[in-house]
Amino acid sequence: MAGNSEGPLLPEDKGASKEEVKAKKPLARTFHCTNCGASVTLRCPGATLSVVCDSCHSIIDATDPNYRVLVKYYKATASYTPLLDLGLRGELKGRTWEVIGFMVRSDCVSRYHWEEYLLFNPYYGYRWLTQDKGHWNFVTPIKQKPQSGSSNNCYLDGKQFKLYNRGDAQVDYVVGEFYWRVMINSRVLMTDYIDPPRMLSSEKDDTEINWSLSEYITPAEIHAAFKPTKKLPYPVGVSATYPPKYKKTDDRIKLLFVLFWGIITCAQIYCAGTSLNDVAAQYNGTFVPNTKKADTTIPVFELKKDLANVFINVHANVSNSWFWIGGELVNDDTGVSYPIDTSVEYYYGTDSDGAWSEGGTTATAKIAQVPKGKYYINFDYESGDFKQLGGPTLQDFGVVVTRDVPTYDNYVWTFLGLLLGPLLSFAIMRKTEVARWENSDFSPYATSSYSSSYD
Amino acid sequence: MDWLYLVTGSFLCWLFITATSTGGYVINLYGNGAVRPTGPGAHYHK
């Protein structure tokens, strides 16, 4: 045996300190295999019902005075080597456990196999460690029968566990000691329900149903506890009980999103409520369709508030025609100017699909962050109207300059920007969950064509 | 990732409040801004 193996933990050790328990000298019972004559060590005499001979793999009745052989000459068809040697002792969940048994089990249909290590502590009984693709679970047998919910879930202490797997499992390989008469190829109906990082499992045979509760445990914890000589495999993929780390992150991101959303909503309400929305200047004029006119000036007007937007609203009664304004808003003191370029276009008619229209008789040029001061506007304008090519008719147009208009563009863009975080978080979490359930016949993410035959 | 969102979200909120209170744009799709014409295009000036 490698590692920190010592004598077995026995009930009379109760009351001893952990150091005393760990340093305890061997008290194991040794006998000769009644099949091959090799030496067989019984680590937990009195608690073990069957033990497997390391040499010939015969399963021996540990309670029989003559060590009757239960199954002879069993030869492992595959080479299974336990990662945790029998006799290793380590502290998990605050208690000391000794590895006394190892078995490999597989799904009878898919032949998918996994490893199970039986742990023993005379005060606390038996526990299991399961290892599957580098993922470990600490398994505790429970006496409490979970409450059954719908066909695909059950409840333990008010917590819902979702059906993950159901099928026959068989024992492929055993070595060590067990508290029942273990038989190669013996089968049970296994049903697993998950609420990561926990899993509820039931094993049913002809005589009984046993329930157990598993909890994910990292390879680092296993290594720290048992200090195995063999290198533990690196976890591959997302196991059924892999901790939903992104769930907490996702919850925090959702909380932050609500907080940020509240902040920008309050700010939006405040800014919209305190905006001036002040008409600073107005200009009404006429234009002749299909002509240009340059250098029209809106006289000097005052823009209040230190820094705010300016909306230049243009109105013209165009009808299947257009009216364009181009110019600039100029600071009368500094000469700093802001370009204006907008057109009013309105078209309508009927075609095979019925009536249609596009555009309108108003347009707005928006200028951001204009400092306060005195300003004027110079602009050119031009129009086009194919209906009035025969002769000119004067038409009216108007320009309204409004200072500090409440807007909602920023609110929408910021909201969408803030929304990216929760969306990304949700996508990552969903990807993890889809990977978790891809080995299950009961995946809530499967399409209907893959739905389980158990449904 | 939540700390990254905390930083990014705080920045977006700051940007929103700064822009909205000064009549600016968080995203200025049209690139509107002040110019000082110095060439032939300055004919608008009186």
Coordinates of C-alpha atoms in Angstrom, one line a residue, chain A residues 12-431:
Chain A
E12 CA -13.2 1.7 20.1
D13 CA -11.3 4.7 18.6
K14 CA -14.3 6.8 19.4
G15 CA -13.1 9.8 21.5
A16 CA -9.6 9.7 20.1
S17 CA -8.2 12.8 18.5
K18 CA -7.7 12.9 14.7
E19 CA -4.0 12.7 15.1
E20 CA -4.3 9.6 17.3
V21 CA -6.7 8.1 14.8
K22 CA -4.4 8.8 11.9
A23 CA -1.4 7.4 13.7
K24 CA -3.1 4.3 14.8
K25 CA -1.2 1.1 14.2
P26 CA -2.6 -1.7 12.0
L27 CA -5.1 -4.0 13.7
A28 CA -6.2 -5.7 10.5
R29 CA -7.0 -9.4 10.3
T30 CA -5.1 -11.4 7.8
F31 CA -6.0 -14.8 6.4
H32 CA -5.2 -17.0 3.4
C33 CA -7.5 -17.0 0.4
T34 CA -9.4 -20.2 0.4
N35 CA -9.2 -20.3 -3.3
C36 CA -5.6 -19.5 -4.2
G37 CA -3.8 -19.3 -0.8
A38 CA -2.7 -15.8 -1.2
S39 CA -2.7 -13.5 1.9
V40 CA -5.9 -11.4 2.2
T41 CA -6.1 -8.5 4.6
L42 CA -9.4 -7.7 6.3
R43 CA -9.2 -4.0 7.3
C44 CA -12.6 -3.7 9.0
P45 CA -13.3 -7.0 10.6
G46 CA -16.8 -7.1 12.0
A47 CA -18.1 -4.5 9.5
T48 CA -17.2 -6.2 6.2
L49 CA -19.4 -8.8 4.7
S50 CA -17.3 -9.6 1.6
V51 CA -13.7 -9.1 0.6
V52 CA -11.9 -9.6 -2.7
C53 CA -8.6 -11.5 -3.0
D54 CA -6.1 -9.2 -4.6
S55 CA -4.4 -12.2 -6.2
C56 CA -7.2 -14.3 -7.8
H57 CA -10.0 -11.8 -7.5
S58 CA -12.2 -14.4 -5.8
I59 CA -14.9 -12.8 -3.7
I60 CA -14.8 -14.2 -0.1
D61 CA -17.5 -14.2 2.5
A62 CA -15.8 -12.3 5.3
T63 CA -18.4 -13.4 7.9
D64 CA -17.8 -17.0 7.3
P65 CA -15.4 -18.6 9.8
N66 CA -13.9 -20.7 7.0
Y67 CA -13.9 -17.7 4.6
R68 CA -16.1 -19.3 2.1
V69 CA -15.5 -18.3 -1.5
L70 CA -18.6 -16.6 -3.0
V71 CA -17.4 -16.2 -6.5
K72 CA -14.3 -18.1 -7.9
Y73 CA -11.7 -17.2 -10.3
Y74 CA -13.1 -14.0 -11.4
K75 CA -10.7 -12.4 -13.9
A76 CA -11.1 -8.8 -14.7
T77 CA -11.8 -8.4 -18.4
A78 CA -10.2 -4.9 -18.3
S79 CA -7.3 -3.5 -16.5
Y80 CA -8.8 -1.3 -13.8
T81 CA -6.4 0.4 -11.4
P82 CA -7.7 2.4 -8.5
L83 CA -6.5 5.9 -8.4
L84 CA -6.8 5.8 -4.6
D85 CA -5.0 2.7 -3.2
L86 CA -6.9 0.6 -0.7
G87 CA -5.9 1.6 2.8
L88 CA -5.3 5.3 2.0
R89 CA -6.7 7.5 4.7
G90 CA -7.6 11.1 4.4
E91 CA -9.8 13.9 5.8
L92 CA -12.8 14.9 3.9
K93 CA -15.6 17.1 5.1
G94 CA -13.9 17.4 8.5
R95 CA -13.7 13.6 9.1
T96 CA -11.2 10.9 8.5
W97 CA -12.0 8.2 6.0
E98 CA -10.2 5.1 4.9
V99 CA -10.5 3.7 1.4
I100 CA -11.5 0.0 1.8
G101 CA -13.1 -0.9 -1.5
F102 CA -13.0 -0.1 -5.2
M103 CA -15.4 -1.0 -7.9
V104 CA -16.0 -0.2 -11.5
R105 CA -19.6 0.0 -12.6
S106 CA -21.1 0.6 -16.0
D107 CA -24.4 1.4 -17.7
C108 CA -25.8 -1.9 -19.1
V109 CA -26.9 -0.3 -22.3
S110 CA -24.1 2.2 -23.3
R111 CA -21.3 0.3 -21.4
Y112 CA -20.3 3.8 -20.1
H113 CA -18.3 3.1 -16.9
W114 CA -17.2 5.0 -13.8
E115 CA -15.3 4.3 -10.6
E116 CA -16.5 4.1 -7.1
Y117 CA -14.4 4.0 -3.9
L118 CA -15.8 2.8 -0.6
L119 CA -14.8 4.9 2.4
F120 CA -15.2 3.8 6.0
N121 CA -15.1 5.5 9.4
P122 CA -16.3 3.5 12.4
Y123 CA -18.2 6.4 13.9
Y124 CA -19.8 7.7 10.8
G125 CA -20.2 4.5 8.7
Y126 CA -19.7 4.3 4.9
R127 CA -19.3 6.9 2.2
W128 CA -18.5 6.7 -1.4
L129 CA -16.3 8.6 -3.7
T130 CA -17.2 8.4 -7.4
Q131 CA -14.9 9.4 -10.2
D132 CA -16.1 9.9 -13.8
K133 CA -13.9 11.7 -16.4
G134 CA -11.9 13.3 -13.7
H135 CA -15.0 14.6 -11.8
W136 CA -15.4 13.5 -8.2
N137 CA -18.4 13.2 -6.0
F138 CA -18.6 12.6 -2.3
V139 CA -21.6 10.3 -1.7
T140 CA -23.5 9.9 1.5
P141 CA -26.2 7.3 2.0
I142 CA -29.4 8.8 3.3
K143 CA -32.3 7.1 5.1
Q144 CA -34.8 9.9 4.3
K145 CA -36.8 9.0 1.3
P146 CA -37.2 12.0 -1.0
Q147 CA -40.6 13.2 -1.9
S148 CA -41.6 12.4 -5.5
G149 CA -42.8 15.3 -7.5
S150 CA -43.8 15.0 -11.2
S151 CA -42.4 12.2 -13.3
N152 CA -39.2 14.1 -13.8
N153 CA -38.3 15.4 -10.5
C154 CA -38.2 14.8 -6.7
Y155 CA -37.7 16.9 -3.6
L156 CA -35.4 16.6 -0.6
D157 CA -35.8 19.1 2.2
G158 CA -37.8 21.3 -0.1
K159 CA -35.2 21.4 -2.8
Q160 CA -36.1 20.2 -6.2
F161 CA -33.9 17.7 -8.0
K162 CA -34.4 17.1 -11.7
L163 CA -34.3 13.7 -13.3
Y164 CA -30.9 13.2 -15.0
N165 CA -30.4 9.6 -15.7
R166 CA -32.2 6.3 -15.3
G167 CA -31.0 2.8 -16.3
D168 CA -29.5 -0.5 -15.2
A169 CA -26.0 -0.4 -13.8
Q170 CA -23.8 -3.5 -13.3
V171 CA -20.7 -4.2 -11.3
D172 CA -17.7 -4.9 -13.7
Y173 CA -14.8 -5.0 -11.3
V174 CA -14.3 -5.1 -7.5
V175 CA -11.4 -5.1 -5.2
G176 CA -11.3 -4.6 -1.4
E177 CA -14.0 -5.0 1.2
F178 CA -17.7 -4.2 1.1
Y179 CA -20.5 -4.1 3.5
W180 CA -22.7 -6.3 1.4
R181 CA -22.0 -9.5 -0.6
V182 CA -20.8 -7.9 -3.8
M183 CA -21.3 -9.8 -7.0
I184 CA -19.7 -9.2 -10.3
N185 CA -22.4 -8.5 -13.0
S186 CA -25.0 -7.8 -10.3
R187 CA -27.5 -5.2 -11.6
V188 CA -29.5 -2.4 -10.0
L189 CA -31.8 0.1 -11.5
M190 CA -30.2 3.5 -11.0
T191 CA -32.0 6.8 -11.0
D192 CA -30.2 10.1 -10.7
Y193 CA -31.7 13.5 -9.9
I194 CA -29.6 16.6 -9.9
D195 CA -29.6 20.0 -8.3
P196 CA -26.0 20.9 -9.0
P197 CA -23.6 20.6 -7.2
R198 CA -25.7 17.8 -5.6
M199 CA -27.2 14.7 -6.9
L200 CA -29.8 12.3 -5.4
S201 CA -29.5 8.7 -6.5
S202 CA -31.6 5.7 -5.9
E203 CA -30.5 2.1 -6.5
K204 CA -33.2 -0.5 -6.7
D205 CA -32.9 -4.2 -6.8
D206 CA -35.3 -7.0 -6.1
T207 CA -35.3 -6.4 -2.4
E208 CA -34.7 -2.8 -1.6
I209 CA -34.2 0.8 -2.7
N210 CA -31.2 2.7 -1.4
W211 CA -31.0 6.5 -1.6
S212 CA -27.8 8.5 -1.5
L213 CA -26.9 12.2 -1.8
S214 CA -23.8 13.2 -3.8
E215 CA -21.9 16.4 -3.7
Y216 CA -19.3 17.6 -6.2
I217 CA -15.7 17.6 -4.8
T218 CA -12.7 18.9 -6.7
P219 CA -9.7 16.8 -7.6
A220 CA -7.6 19.2 -5.6
E221 CA -9.6 18.3 -2.4
I222 CA -9.2 14.6 -3.2
H223 CA -5.5 15.1 -3.7
A224 CA -5.1 17.2 -0.5
A225 CA -7.1 14.6 1.5
F226 CA -5.5 11.4 0.3
K227 CA -2.2 12.4 -1.3
P228 CA -2.5 9.6 -3.8
T229 CA 0.7 8.4 -5.6
K230 CA -1.1 8.3 -8.9
K231 CA -1.8 11.4 -10.8
L232 CA -5.5 12.2 -10.8
P233 CA -7.1 12.7 -14.2
Y234 CA -7.9 16.3 -15.3
P235 CA -11.7 16.9 -15.3
V236 CA -13.1 16.7 -18.8
G237 CA -16.4 18.4 -19.9
V238 CA -19.2 19.4 -17.5
S239 CA -20.3 16.6 -15.2
A240 CA -23.9 16.3 -13.9
T241 CA -23.0 17.8 -10.6
Y242 CA -20.4 20.3 -11.8
P243 CA -21.0 23.4 -9.6
P244 CA -23.0 26.0 -11.4
K245 CA -20.4 28.7 -10.9
Y246 CA -22.0 30.9 -13.6
K247 CA -25.3 30.8 -11.8
K248 CA -24.0 33.1 -9.0
T249 CA -22.2 35.3 -11.5
D250 CA -25.3 35.5 -13.6
D251 CA -27.4 36.4 -10.5
R252 CA -25.0 39.2 -9.6
I253 CA -24.9 40.5 -13.2
K254 CA -28.7 40.6 -13.2
L255 CA -28.7 42.5 -10.0
L256 CA -26.2 45.0 -11.3
F257 CA -28.3 45.3 -14.5
V258 CA -31.3 46.2 -12.4
L259 CA -29.3 48.7 -10.4
F260 CA -27.8 50.4 -13.6
W261 CA -31.2 50.4 -15.2
G262 CA -32.6 52.2 -12.2
I263 CA -29.8 54.7 -12.3
I264 CA -30.3 55.6 -15.9
T265 CA -34.1 55.7 -15.6
C266 CA -33.9 58.1 -12.7
A267 CA -31.3 60.2 -14.5
Q268 CA -33.5 60.2 -17.7
I269 CA -36.6 61.3 -15.7
Y270 CA -34.6 64.1 -14.0
C271 CA -32.9 65.3 -17.2
A272 CA -36.2 65.2 -19.2
G273 CA -38.0 67.0 -16.4
T274 CA -35.5 69.8 -16.1
S275 CA -34.8 70.4 -19.7
L276 CA -35.7 73.9 -21.0
N277 CA -37.3 72.8 -24.3
D278 CA -37.2 76.5 -25.2
V279 CA -38.0 77.9 -28.6
A280 CA -35.0 80.2 -29.3
A281 CA -35.9 81.4 -32.8
Q282 CA -38.4 81.0 -35.6
Y283 CA -38.3 81.7 -39.3
N284 CA -41.1 81.6 -41.8
G285 CA -40.5 82.0 -45.5
T286 CA -41.6 81.0 -49.0
F287 CA -39.9 79.0 -51.7
V288 CA -40.4 78.5 -55.4
P289 CA -40.4 74.8 -56.3
N290 CA -37.5 73.7 -58.5
T291 CA -35.4 76.6 -57.6
K292 CA -32.4 77.3 -55.3
K293 CA -31.9 80.3 -52.9
A294 CA -28.7 81.1 -51.0
D295 CA -27.7 83.1 -48.0
T296 CA -30.8 83.4 -46.0
T297 CA -30.2 84.4 -42.4
I298 CA -32.1 83.9 -39.2
P299 CA -31.0 86.9 -37.1
V300 CA -29.1 86.6 -33.9
F301 CA -30.9 84.8 -31.1
E302 CA -29.8 83.7 -27.6
L303 CA -29.2 80.1 -26.5
K304 CA -29.5 79.6 -22.7
K305 CA -28.1 76.9 -20.5
D306 CA -24.3 76.2 -20.4
L307 CA -24.3 73.2 -22.6
A308 CA -27.3 71.6 -24.3
N309 CA -28.6 70.4 -27.6
V310 CA -30.3 72.4 -30.4
F311 CA -33.0 71.0 -32.6
I312 CA -33.7 72.8 -35.9
N313 CA -37.1 71.7 -37.0
V314 CA -38.0 72.4 -40.7
H315 CA -41.5 72.3 -41.9
A316 CA -42.6 72.5 -45.6
N317 CA -45.9 71.5 -47.2
V318 CA -44.3 69.2 -49.7
S319 CA -46.4 66.8 -51.7
N320 CA -44.6 64.2 -53.8
S321 CA -41.8 66.7 -53.7
W322 CA -38.8 67.7 -51.6
F323 CA -37.4 70.7 -49.8
W324 CA -33.8 70.9 -48.6
I325 CA -32.0 73.2 -46.2
G326 CA -28.2 73.3 -45.8
G327 CA -26.3 75.8 -43.7
E328 CA -24.8 76.3 -40.3
L329 CA -25.5 77.5 -36.8
V330 CA -22.9 80.1 -36.0
N331 CA -21.7 81.5 -32.7
D332 CA -21.9 85.3 -33.1
D333 CA -19.0 85.9 -30.7
T334 CA -16.5 83.1 -31.5
G335 CA -17.4 82.1 -35.0
V336 CA -17.6 78.5 -34.1
S337 CA -20.2 76.9 -36.4
Y338 CA -22.3 73.7 -36.5
P339 CA -23.4 72.3 -39.9
I340 CA -27.0 71.9 -40.7
D341 CA -28.2 69.6 -43.5
T342 CA -31.7 68.2 -43.7
S343 CA -34.5 67.7 -46.2
V344 CA -38.2 67.4 -46.0
E345 CA -39.6 64.8 -48.4
Y346 CA -43.0 63.4 -48.7
Y347 CA -44.2 60.9 -51.4
Y348 CA -47.3 58.9 -51.7
G349 CA -49.4 57.1 -54.3
T350 CA -51.0 53.7 -55.0
D351 CA -49.7 50.6 -56.7
S352 CA -50.8 47.0 -57.0
D353 CA -50.4 46.6 -53.2
G354 CA -52.6 49.6 -52.5
A355 CA -51.9 53.0 -51.1
W356 CA -48.4 53.8 -50.0
S357 CA -46.5 56.8 -48.6
E358 CA -43.1 57.6 -47.3
G359 CA -41.4 60.6 -45.6
G360 CA -43.3 63.6 -44.1
T361 CA -43.6 67.3 -44.1
T362 CA -41.2 67.9 -41.3
A363 CA -37.5 67.1 -40.6
T364 CA -35.2 67.9 -37.7
A365 CA -31.5 68.6 -37.6
K366 CA -30.1 67.8 -34.2
I367 CA -26.9 69.4 -32.9
A368 CA -25.3 68.2 -29.8
Q369 CA -23.6 70.0 -27.0
V370 CA -23.9 73.6 -28.1
P371 CA -22.5 76.1 -25.5
K372 CA -24.7 79.1 -24.5
G373 CA -24.3 82.4 -26.3
K374 CA -25.6 84.4 -29.2
Y375 CA -26.1 82.6 -32.5
Y376 CA -27.4 83.1 -35.9
I377 CA -28.2 80.7 -38.7
N378 CA -27.2 81.1 -42.4
F379 CA -28.7 78.6 -44.8
D380 CA -29.4 77.8 -48.4
Y381 CA -32.5 76.0 -49.6
E382 CA -33.6 74.2 -52.6
S383 CA -36.7 72.3 -53.7
G384 CA -37.9 69.9 -56.4
D385 CA -41.4 69.2 -57.6
F386 CA -42.0 67.5 -60.9
K387 CA -45.7 68.5 -60.8
Q388 CA -45.0 72.1 -61.0
L389 CA -42.5 72.1 -63.9
G390 CA -45.1 74.1 -65.9
G391 CA -45.1 77.2 -63.7
P392 CA -43.8 78.3 -60.3
T393 CA -46.1 78.6 -57.3
L394 CA -44.9 80.0 -54.0
Q395 CA -45.0 77.6 -51.0
D396 CA -44.5 78.2 -47.3
F397 CA -41.8 76.7 -45.2
G398 CA -40.8 77.3 -41.6
V399 CA -37.7 76.8 -39.4
V400 CA -38.0 76.5 -35.6
V401 CA -34.9 76.5 -33.4
T402 CA -35.4 74.8 -30.0
R403 CA -32.9 74.7 -27.2
D404 CA -32.4 71.8 -24.7
V405 CA -34.9 69.3 -26.1
P406 CA -35.4 66.2 -24.0
T407 CA -34.2 63.1 -25.9
Y408 CA -34.5 59.4 -25.4
D409 CA -31.8 58.1 -27.8
N410 CA -29.2 58.0 -25.0
Y411 CA -31.5 56.1 -22.8
V412 CA -32.2 53.5 -25.4
W413 CA -28.6 53.1 -26.5
T414 CA -27.4 52.8 -22.9
F415 CA -30.1 50.4 -22.0
L416 CA -29.1 48.2 -24.9
G417 CA -25.4 48.5 -23.9
L418 CA -26.2 47.5 -20.3
L419 CA -28.3 44.6 -21.6
L420 CA -25.3 43.0 -23.3
G421 CA -23.8 41.9 -20.0
P422 CA -26.8 39.8 -18.8
L423 CA -27.3 38.5 -22.4
L424 CA -23.7 37.3 -22.6
S425 CA -23.8 35.9 -19.1
F426 CA -27.0 34.0 -19.9
A427 CA -25.4 32.6 -23.1
I428 CA -22.4 31.4 -21.1
M429 CA -24.6 29.9 -18.4
R430 CA -26.8 28.2 -21.0
K431 CA -23.8 26.8 -22.8

